[in-house]
JSON list of C-alpha atoms in Angstrom, two decimals:
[
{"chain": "D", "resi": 184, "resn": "UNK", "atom": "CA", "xyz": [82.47, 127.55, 73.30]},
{"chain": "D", "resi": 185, "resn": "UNK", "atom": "CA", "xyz": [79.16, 127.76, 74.69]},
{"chain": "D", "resi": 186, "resn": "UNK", "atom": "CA", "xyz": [76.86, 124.91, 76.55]},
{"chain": "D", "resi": 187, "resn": "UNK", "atom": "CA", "xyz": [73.62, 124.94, 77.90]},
{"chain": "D", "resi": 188, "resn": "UNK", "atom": "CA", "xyz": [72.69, 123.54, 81.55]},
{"chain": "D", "resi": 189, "resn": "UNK", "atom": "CA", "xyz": [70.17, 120.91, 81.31]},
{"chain": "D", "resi": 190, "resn": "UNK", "atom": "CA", "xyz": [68.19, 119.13, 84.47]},
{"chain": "D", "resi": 191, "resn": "UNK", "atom": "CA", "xyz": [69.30, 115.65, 84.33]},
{"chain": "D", "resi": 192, "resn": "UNK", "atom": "CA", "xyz": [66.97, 113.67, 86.88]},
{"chain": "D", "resi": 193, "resn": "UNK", "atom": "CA", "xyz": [66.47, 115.64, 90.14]},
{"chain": "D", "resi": 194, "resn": "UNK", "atom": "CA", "xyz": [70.45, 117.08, 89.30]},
{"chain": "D", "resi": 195, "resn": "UNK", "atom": "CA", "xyz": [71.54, 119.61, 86.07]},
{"chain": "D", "resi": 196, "resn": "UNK", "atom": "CA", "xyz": [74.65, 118.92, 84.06]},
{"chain": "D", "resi": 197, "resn": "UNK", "atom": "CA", "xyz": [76.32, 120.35, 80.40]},
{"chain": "D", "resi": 198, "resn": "UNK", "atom": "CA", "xyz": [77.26, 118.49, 77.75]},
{"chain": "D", "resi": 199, "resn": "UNK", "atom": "CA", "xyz": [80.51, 118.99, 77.00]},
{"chain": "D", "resi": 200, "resn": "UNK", "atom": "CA", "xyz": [81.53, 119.67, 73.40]},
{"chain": "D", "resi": 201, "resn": "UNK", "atom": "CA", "xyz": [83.67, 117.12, 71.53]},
{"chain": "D", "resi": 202, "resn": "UNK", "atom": "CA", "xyz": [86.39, 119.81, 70.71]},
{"chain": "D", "resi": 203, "resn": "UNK", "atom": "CA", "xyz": [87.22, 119.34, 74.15]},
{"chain": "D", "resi": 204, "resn": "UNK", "atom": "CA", "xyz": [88.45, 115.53, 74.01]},
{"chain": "D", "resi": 205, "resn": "UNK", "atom": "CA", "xyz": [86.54, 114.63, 77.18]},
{"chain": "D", "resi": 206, "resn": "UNK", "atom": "CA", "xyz": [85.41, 111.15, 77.23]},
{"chain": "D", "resi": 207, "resn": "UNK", "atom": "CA", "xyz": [82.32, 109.47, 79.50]},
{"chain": "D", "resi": 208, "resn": "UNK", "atom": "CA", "xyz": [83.89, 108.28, 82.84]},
{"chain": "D", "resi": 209, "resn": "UNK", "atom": "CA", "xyz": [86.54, 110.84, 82.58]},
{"chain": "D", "resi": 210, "resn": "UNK", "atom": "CA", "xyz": [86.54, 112.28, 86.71]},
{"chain": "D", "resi": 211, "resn": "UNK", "atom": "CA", "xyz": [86.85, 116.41, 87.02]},
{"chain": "D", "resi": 212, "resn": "UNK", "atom": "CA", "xyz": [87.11, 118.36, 89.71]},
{"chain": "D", "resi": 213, "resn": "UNK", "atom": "CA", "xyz": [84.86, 121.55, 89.52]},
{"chain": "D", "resi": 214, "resn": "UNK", "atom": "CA", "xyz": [85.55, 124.46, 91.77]},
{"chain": "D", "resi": 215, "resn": "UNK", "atom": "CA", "xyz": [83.44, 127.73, 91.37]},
{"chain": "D", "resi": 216, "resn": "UNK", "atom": "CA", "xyz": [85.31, 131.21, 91.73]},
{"chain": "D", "resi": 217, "resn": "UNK", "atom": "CA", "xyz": [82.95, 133.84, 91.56]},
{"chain": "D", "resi": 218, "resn": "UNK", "atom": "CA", "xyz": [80.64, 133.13, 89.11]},
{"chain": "D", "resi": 219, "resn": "UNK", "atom": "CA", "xyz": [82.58, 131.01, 87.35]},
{"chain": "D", "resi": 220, "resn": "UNK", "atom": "CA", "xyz": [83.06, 127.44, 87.36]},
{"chain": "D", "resi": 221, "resn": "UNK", "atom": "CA", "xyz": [86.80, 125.70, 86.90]},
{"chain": "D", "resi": 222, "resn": "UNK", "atom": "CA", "xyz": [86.61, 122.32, 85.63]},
{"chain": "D", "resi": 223, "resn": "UNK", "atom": "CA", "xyz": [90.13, 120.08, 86.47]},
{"chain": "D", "resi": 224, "resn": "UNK", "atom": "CA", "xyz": [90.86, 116.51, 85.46]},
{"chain": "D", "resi": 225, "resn": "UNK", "atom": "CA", "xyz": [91.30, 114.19, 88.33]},
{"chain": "D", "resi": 226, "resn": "UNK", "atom": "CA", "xyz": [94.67, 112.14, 88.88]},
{"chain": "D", "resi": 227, "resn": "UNK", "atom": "CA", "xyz": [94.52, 109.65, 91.28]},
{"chain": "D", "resi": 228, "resn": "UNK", "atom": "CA", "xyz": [98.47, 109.81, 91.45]},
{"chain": "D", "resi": 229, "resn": "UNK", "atom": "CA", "xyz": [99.88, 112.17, 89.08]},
{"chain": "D", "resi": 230, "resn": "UNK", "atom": "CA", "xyz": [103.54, 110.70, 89.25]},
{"chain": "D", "resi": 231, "resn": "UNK", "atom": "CA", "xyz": [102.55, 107.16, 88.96]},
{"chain": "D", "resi": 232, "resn": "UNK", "atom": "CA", "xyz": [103.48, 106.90, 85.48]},
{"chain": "D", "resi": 233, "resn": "UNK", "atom": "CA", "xyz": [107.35, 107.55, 84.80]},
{"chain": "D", "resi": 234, "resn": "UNK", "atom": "CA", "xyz": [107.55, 109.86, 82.26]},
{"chain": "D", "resi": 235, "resn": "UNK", "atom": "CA", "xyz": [105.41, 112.64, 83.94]},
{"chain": "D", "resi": 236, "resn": "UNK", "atom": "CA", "xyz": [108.47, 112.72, 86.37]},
{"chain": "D", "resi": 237, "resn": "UNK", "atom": "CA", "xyz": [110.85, 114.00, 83.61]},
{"chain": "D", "resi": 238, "resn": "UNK", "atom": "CA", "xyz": [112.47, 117.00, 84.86]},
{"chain": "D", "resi": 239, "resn": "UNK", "atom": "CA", "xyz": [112.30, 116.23, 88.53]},
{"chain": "D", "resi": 240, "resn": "UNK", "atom": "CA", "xyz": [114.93, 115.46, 90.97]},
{"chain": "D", "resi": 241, "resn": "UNK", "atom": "CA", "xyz": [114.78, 112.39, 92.93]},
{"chain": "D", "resi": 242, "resn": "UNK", "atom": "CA", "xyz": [115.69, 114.54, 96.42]},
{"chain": "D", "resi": 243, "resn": "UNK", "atom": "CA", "xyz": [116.15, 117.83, 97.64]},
{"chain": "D", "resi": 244, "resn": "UNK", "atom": "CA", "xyz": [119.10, 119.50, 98.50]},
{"chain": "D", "resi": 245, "resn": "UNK", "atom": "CA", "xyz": [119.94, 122.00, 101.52]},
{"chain": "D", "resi": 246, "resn": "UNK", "atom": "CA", "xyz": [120.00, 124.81, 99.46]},
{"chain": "D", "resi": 247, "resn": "UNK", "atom": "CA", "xyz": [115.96, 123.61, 98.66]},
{"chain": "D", "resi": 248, "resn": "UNK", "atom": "CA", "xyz": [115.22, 123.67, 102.22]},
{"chain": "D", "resi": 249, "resn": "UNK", "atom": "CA", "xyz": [116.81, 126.94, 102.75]},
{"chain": "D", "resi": 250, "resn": "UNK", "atom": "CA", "xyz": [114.44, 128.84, 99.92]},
{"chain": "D", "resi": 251, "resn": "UNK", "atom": "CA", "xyz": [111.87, 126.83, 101.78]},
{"chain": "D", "resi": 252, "resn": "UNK", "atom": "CA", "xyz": [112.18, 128.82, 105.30]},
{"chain": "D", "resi": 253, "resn": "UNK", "atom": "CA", "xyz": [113.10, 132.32, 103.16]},
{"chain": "D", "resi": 254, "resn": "UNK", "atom": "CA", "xyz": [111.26, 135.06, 104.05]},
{"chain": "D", "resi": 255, "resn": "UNK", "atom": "CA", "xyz": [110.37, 138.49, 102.67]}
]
C-alpha cells in the first residue's frame, strides 16, 4: 500500500487506507528505524482485559528466575 504525506496545518500527516481497519482516535506509537517509520497501536494496559492473559501463568517459578540470571 502506498500513501502520500500531506501538510496538515503547520504539521504533515498520511491518510491511512481503510484496508488497514484504523479508526479516527485510534493512538499509535511511531518509531523511525532508518528510513523507515514503524507505526504500533497504543495499549494503555495490555492485560487489563482477561482474555489477552490466556496462556499466562499467574507466578513464576524458581526454575524462571534461574533462566533469568543464565548466561552465555
Amino acid at each position: 500500500m502506498e500513501t502520500t504525506i500531506r501538510k496538515i496545518g503547520n504539521s504533515v500527516g498520511a491518510i491511512i487506507p481503510k484496508e488497514l481497519n484504523a479508526a479516527a482516535g485510534d493512538k499509535y506509537k511511531i518509531v523511525k528505524i532508518g528510513d523507515t517509520f514503524v507505526m504500533t497501536p497504543v495499549r494503555d494496559n495490555l492485560f487489563a482485559n482477561e482474555s489477552n492473559r490466556t496462556g499466562f501463568r499467574d507466578s513464576v517459578s524458581k526454575e524462571d528466575y534461574a533462566w533469568n540470571g543464565a548466561t552465555d
